[in-house]
CSV table of C-alpha atoms in Angstrom, one decimal:
chain,number,residue,atom,x,y,z
A,267,PHE,CA,20.1,-19.7,-21.8
A,268,LEU,CA,22.3,-16.8,-23.0
A,269,ASN,CA,21.5,-15.2,-19.6
A,270,PHE,CA,22.3,-18.3,-17.6
A,271,SER,CA,25.6,-18.7,-19.5
A,272,SER,CA,26.6,-15.2,-18.5
A,273,LEU,CA,27.2,-16.4,-14.9
A,274,GLY,CA,30.0,-18.6,-16.0
A,275,ILE,CA,31.4,-16.6,-18.9
A,276,LEU,CA,31.5,-13.4,-17.0
A,277,ALA,CA,32.6,-14.9,-13.7
A,278,PRO,CA,36.2,-13.6,-14.0
A,279,PHE,CA,34.8,-10.1,-14.2
A,280,PHE,CA,32.2,-10.0,-11.4
A,281,MET,CA,34.5,-12.2,-9.1
A,282,GLU,CA,36.9,-9.3,-9.1
A,283,ASP,CA,34.3,-6.6,-8.9
A,284,LEU,CA,32.3,-8.2,-6.0
A,285,SER,CA,35.3,-9.9,-4.4
A,286,LEU,CA,33.9,-13.4,-4.8
A,287,SER,CA,35.4,-16.9,-4.4
A,288,SER,CA,34.8,-19.8,-6.8
A,289,ALA,CA,32.4,-21.3,-4.3
A,290,GLN,CA,30.3,-18.2,-4.3
A,291,VAL,CA,30.1,-18.2,-8.1
A,292,GLY,CA,28.8,-21.7,-7.7
A,293,LEU,CA,26.1,-20.5,-5.3
A,294,PHE,CA,25.0,-18.1,-8.0
A,295,VAL,CA,24.2,-21.0,-10.2
A,296,SER,CA,22.5,-22.8,-7.3
A,297,ALA,CA,20.3,-19.8,-6.6
A,298,VAL,CA,19.1,-19.8,-10.2
A,299,SER,CA,18.5,-23.5,-10.1
A,300,ILE,CA,16.6,-23.4,-6.8
A,301,GLY,CA,14.4,-20.7,-8.1
A,302,ALA,CA,13.7,-22.7,-11.3
A,303,CYS,CA,13.0,-25.9,-9.3
A,304,LEU,CA,10.4,-24.1,-7.2
A,305,SER,CA,8.6,-22.6,-10.2
A,306,GLN,CA,8.5,-25.3,-12.8
A,307,VAL,CA,5.6,-27.3,-11.5
A,308,PRO,CA,3.4,-24.3,-10.7
A,309,ALA,CA,4.3,-22.9,-14.1
A,310,GLY,CA,3.1,-26.2,-15.7
A,311,LEU,CA,-0.1,-26.0,-13.8
A,312,VAL,CA,-0.7,-22.4,-15.0
A,313,THR,CA,0.3,-23.2,-18.5
A,314,ASP,CA,-2.4,-26.0,-18.7
A,315,ARG,CA,-5.0,-23.3,-18.1
A,316,VAL,CA,-3.5,-20.1,-19.6
A,317,SER,CA,-2.4,-19.3,-23.1
A,318,VAL,CA,1.2,-20.1,-23.9
A,319,ARG,CA,1.3,-16.9,-25.9
A,320,PHE,CA,0.8,-15.0,-22.6
A,321,ILE,CA,2.9,-17.1,-20.2
A,322,LEU,CA,6.1,-17.4,-22.3
A,323,PRO,CA,6.7,-13.7,-23.0
A,324,LEU,CA,5.7,-12.8,-19.4
A,325,ALA,CA,8.4,-15.1,-18.0
A,326,ILE,CA,11.0,-13.8,-20.5
A,327,GLY,CA,10.1,-10.2,-19.6
A,328,VAL,CA,10.5,-10.9,-15.9
A,329,MET,CA,13.9,-12.5,-16.6
A,330,ALA,CA,14.9,-9.4,-18.4
A,331,ILE,CA,14.0,-7.2,-15.4
A,332,PHE,CA,15.9,-9.2,-12.9
A,333,LEU,CA,18.9,-9.7,-15.2
A,334,SER,CA,19.1,-5.9,-15.4
A,335,LEU,CA,18.8,-5.7,-11.6
A,336,PHE,CA,21.6,-8.2,-11.3
A,337,SER,CA,23.8,-5.9,-13.4
A,338,PHE,CA,23.3,-3.2,-10.7
A,339,SER,CA,24.0,-5.5,-7.7
A,340,SER,CA,26.5,-3.9,-5.3
A,341,SER,CA,26.9,-6.9,-3.0
A,342,TYR,CA,27.0,-10.6,-3.0
A,343,VAL,CA,23.8,-11.0,-0.9
A,344,SER,CA,21.8,-8.7,-3.1
A,345,ALA,CA,23.0,-10.5,-6.3
A,346,LEU,CA,22.1,-13.8,-4.8
A,347,MET,CA,18.6,-12.7,-3.9
A,348,VAL,CA,18.0,-11.2,-7.4
A,349,LEU,CA,19.2,-14.4,-9.0
A,350,MET,CA,16.8,-16.5,-6.9
A,351,VAL,CA,13.9,-14.5,-8.3
A,352,TYR,CA,15.5,-14.7,-11.8
A,353,GLY,CA,15.5,-18.4,-11.4
A,354,LEU,CA,11.7,-18.4,-10.6
A,355,ALA,CA,11.1,-16.8,-14.0
A,356,SER,CA,13.6,-19.0,-15.7
A,357,GLY,CA,11.9,-22.1,-14.5
A,358,SER,CA,8.6,-20.9,-16.0
A,359,ILE,CA,10.0,-21.0,-19.6
A,360,SER,CA,10.2,-24.8,-20.2
A,361,PRO,CA,6.6,-25.8,-19.5
A,362,PRO,CA,4.9,-23.4,-22.0
A,363,ALA,CA,7.7,-23.9,-24.5
A,364,SER,CA,7.3,-27.6,-24.4
A,365,LYS,CA,3.5,-27.4,-24.4
A,366,SER,CA,3.7,-25.3,-27.6
A,367,VAL,CA,5.5,-28.1,-29.3
A,368,MET,CA,2.9,-30.6,-28.1
A,369,ASP,CA,0.1,-28.4,-29.3
A,370,TRP,CA,1.5,-27.6,-32.7
A,371,PHE,CA,3.1,-30.9,-33.9
A,372,PRO,CA,1.6,-34.4,-34.4
A,373,PRO,CA,3.2,-37.4,-32.6
A,374,LEU,CA,5.2,-38.3,-35.7
A,375,GLY,CA,7.9,-35.6,-35.9
A,376,ARG,CA,7.2,-34.2,-32.4
A,377,ALA,CA,10.5,-35.4,-31.0
A,378,THR,CA,12.4,-33.8,-33.9
A,379,ALA,CA,10.5,-30.5,-33.2
A,380,MET,CA,11.4,-30.8,-29.5
A,381,GLY,CA,15.1,-31.3,-30.4
A,382,LEU,CA,15.0,-28.2,-32.7
A,383,LYS,CA,13.4,-26.2,-29.9
A,384,GLN,CA,16.1,-27.3,-27.5
A,385,THR,CA,18.9,-26.1,-29.8
A,386,GLY,CA,17.9,-22.7,-28.6
A,387,VAL,CA,19.7,-23.6,-25.4
A,388,ASN,CA,22.8,-24.3,-27.3
A,389,PHE,CA,22.6,-21.3,-29.6
A,390,GLY,CA,22.2,-19.2,-26.5
A,391,GLY,CA,25.4,-20.6,-25.2
A,392,ILE,CA,27.1,-20.0,-28.6
A,393,ILE,CA,26.1,-16.4,-28.7
A,394,ALA,CA,27.0,-15.9,-25.1
A,395,GLY,CA,30.5,-17.4,-25.5
A,396,VAL,CA,31.3,-15.1,-28.5
A,397,LEU,CA,29.4,-11.9,-27.5
A,398,LEU,CA,29.6,-11.5,-23.7
A,399,PRO,CA,33.5,-11.4,-23.3
A,400,PHE,CA,33.5,-8.7,-26.0
A,401,LEU,CA,30.8,-6.7,-24.3
A,402,ALA,CA,32.4,-7.0,-20.9
A,403,LEU,CA,35.8,-5.9,-22.2
A,404,SER,CA,34.3,-3.0,-24.2
A,405,PHE,CA,31.6,-1.7,-21.9
A,406,THR,CA,32.2,-3.5,-18.5
A,407,TRP,CA,30.3,-6.6,-17.5
A,408,ARG,CA,27.4,-4.6,-15.9
A,409,ARG,CA,26.7,-2.7,-19.1
A,410,GLY,CA,27.1,-5.8,-21.2
A,411,LEU,CA,24.4,-7.7,-19.1
A,412,LEU,CA,22.2,-4.6,-19.3
A,413,MET,CA,22.3,-4.7,-23.1
A,414,VAL,CA,21.4,-8.4,-23.0
A,415,ALA,CA,18.5,-7.6,-20.7
A,416,VAL,CA,17.2,-5.0,-23.1
A,417,ALA,CA,17.5,-7.4,-26.0
A,418,GLU,CA,15.6,-10.0,-24.0
A,419,ALA,CA,12.8,-7.6,-23.2
A,420,ALA,CA,12.5,-6.9,-26.9
A,421,CYS,CA,12.4,-10.6,-27.6
A,422,ALA,CA,9.5,-11.0,-25.1
A,423,VAL,CA,7.5,-8.4,-27.0
A,424,LEU,CA,8.3,-10.0,-30.4
A,425,ILE,CA,7.2,-13.4,-29.1
A,426,TYR,CA,3.9,-12.0,-27.9
A,427,ARG,CA,3.2,-10.3,-31.2
A,428,LEU,CA,4.3,-13.1,-33.5
A,429,MET,CA,3.4,-16.3,-31.7
A,430,LYS,CA,0.0,-17.7,-32.6
A,431,GLU,CA,-2.4,-20.0,-30.8
A,432,PRO,CA,-2.3,-23.7,-31.7
A,433,PRO,CA,-4.4,-24.7,-34.7
A,434,VAL,CA,-6.7,-26.7,-32.5
A,435,LYS,CA,-7.9,-24.8,-29.5
A,436,ILE,CA,-7.5,-26.9,-26.3
A,437,GLN,CA,-10.1,-26.0,-23.8
A,438,SER,CA,-9.1,-25.9,-20.1
A,439,GLN,CA,-11.1,-28.1,-17.8
A,440,LEU,CA,-10.8,-26.0,-14.6
A,441,SER,CA,-13.7,-27.8,-13.0
A,442,SER,CA,-12.0,-31.2,-13.3
A,443,PHE,CA,-8.8,-30.0,-11.6
A,444,ASP,CA,-7.8,-32.4,-8.8
A,445,TRP,CA,-4.6,-32.4,-6.8
A,446,LYS,CA,-4.7,-36.1,-6.7
A,447,ASN,CA,-4.2,-36.1,-10.5
A,448,VAL,CA,-1.1,-33.9,-10.0
A,449,TRP,CA,0.4,-36.2,-7.4
A,450,ARG,CA,-0.4,-39.2,-9.6
A,451,VAL,CA,1.7,-37.6,-12.4
A,452,VAL,CA,4.5,-36.5,-10.0
A,453,LEU,CA,4.8,-40.0,-8.5
A,454,ASN,CA,4.6,-41.8,-11.9
A,455,ARG,CA,7.5,-44.2,-12.3
A,456,ASN,CA,8.5,-43.0,-15.7
A,457,ILE,CA,8.4,-39.3,-14.6
A,458,LEU,CA,10.6,-40.1,-11.6
A,459,ILE,CA,13.1,-41.9,-13.9
A,460,LEU,CA,13.2,-38.9,-16.3
A,461,ALA,CA,13.7,-36.6,-13.3
A,462,GLY,CA,16.6,-38.7,-12.1
A,463,VAL,CA,18.2,-38.6,-15.5
A,464,ASP,CA,17.7,-34.8,-15.7
A,465,PHE,CA,19.3,-34.4,-12.2
A,466,PHE,CA,22.6,-35.9,-13.3
A,467,PHE,CA,22.5,-34.3,-16.8
A,468,PHE,CA,21.9,-30.7,-15.5
A,469,ALA,CA,24.3,-31.2,-12.7
A,470,GLY,CA,27.1,-31.8,-15.2
A,471,GLN,CA,25.8,-29.1,-17.6
A,472,PHE,CA,25.6,-26.4,-14.9
A,473,CYS,CA,29.0,-27.2,-13.5
A,474,PHE,CA,30.4,-27.0,-17.0
A,475,SER,CA,28.8,-23.7,-17.7
A,476,ALA,CA,29.7,-22.2,-14.4
A,477,TYR,CA,33.4,-23.2,-14.2
A,478,LEU,CA,34.7,-23.7,-17.8
A,479,THR,CA,35.7,-20.1,-18.2
A,480,LEU,CA,37.4,-19.9,-14.8
A,481,PHE,CA,39.3,-23.2,-15.5
A,482,LEU,CA,40.5,-22.0,-18.9
A,483,THR,CA,41.6,-18.6,-17.7
A,484,ARG,CA,43.1,-19.5,-14.3
A,485,GLU,CA,44.5,-23.0,-14.9
A,486,ALA,CA,45.0,-23.3,-18.7
A,487,GLY,CA,46.2,-19.7,-19.3
A,488,PHE,CA,43.7,-18.7,-22.0
A,489,SER,CA,42.2,-15.2,-22.2
A,490,VAL,CA,38.5,-14.6,-21.5
A,491,VAL,CA,37.8,-14.2,-25.2
A,492,GLN,CA,39.5,-17.5,-26.0
A,493,ALA,CA,37.6,-19.2,-23.2
A,494,GLY,CA,34.4,-17.8,-24.7
A,495,TYR,CA,35.2,-19.4,-28.1
A,496,PHE,CA,35.8,-22.8,-26.4
A,497,PHE,CA,32.4,-22.4,-24.6
A,498,ALA,CA,30.7,-21.6,-27.9
A,499,LEU,CA,32.3,-24.5,-29.6
A,500,ALA,CA,31.1,-26.9,-26.9
A,501,TYR,CA,27.5,-25.7,-27.3
A,502,LEU,CA,27.7,-25.8,-31.1
A,503,ILE,CA,28.6,-29.5,-31.0
A,504,GLY,CA,25.7,-29.9,-28.5
A,505,ALA,CA,23.3,-28.2,-30.9
A,506,ILE,CA,24.2,-30.5,-33.7
A,507,ALA,CA,23.8,-33.5,-31.4
A,508,ARG,CA,20.3,-32.4,-30.2
A,509,ILE,CA,19.0,-32.4,-33.7
A,510,PHE,CA,20.3,-35.8,-34.7
A,511,TRP,CA,19.5,-37.5,-31.5
């Protein structure tokens, strides 16, 4: 999420560099979201049959590659295309990450473990809010993002080396795969309700992440660094709430 947060936190920098409007910044977020939407179900299907230890670092590694490519973008169109592919990799993170919690933890305590996992989203926002303005002001936004991409690639390697398979090996049943079962899950009433809730939740969260820095710097008169602190504070409160909820 540190990467996704960069789109909003660094918006004042690349808006000037690429001559973008606020609407075009919003389309950056939309490009990532569309890519993620297209990849999440296929990523779930693959995760059911391939080791989480392989899928998770692979997706993070691809994100690192395309984040670095975004830092070299010279036009709005090229940046938009890169972010679309970046979104495809980003959408592949949640299924294996959630499955790892399901595999490792018993039903009692699983929701708490899931909440702890999700605090990673918030801590990514906290680090982004504090770190990215400093990097952009010290090294330019392009070099700052490139540094984040290198750190993310290193993280992918560490995950692959340190992550272990679940205590109980779950065998894939490739022969029993049936698209009818997939559609049965997709059209399940409870799944549709959860998808509807997520739609409104992430719409608000993505708008907040994309435009908070622009609002605080353009309308409220704060500096980019101060806006980053507000961004970090919001996600710190969210991290605490995820654990207790």
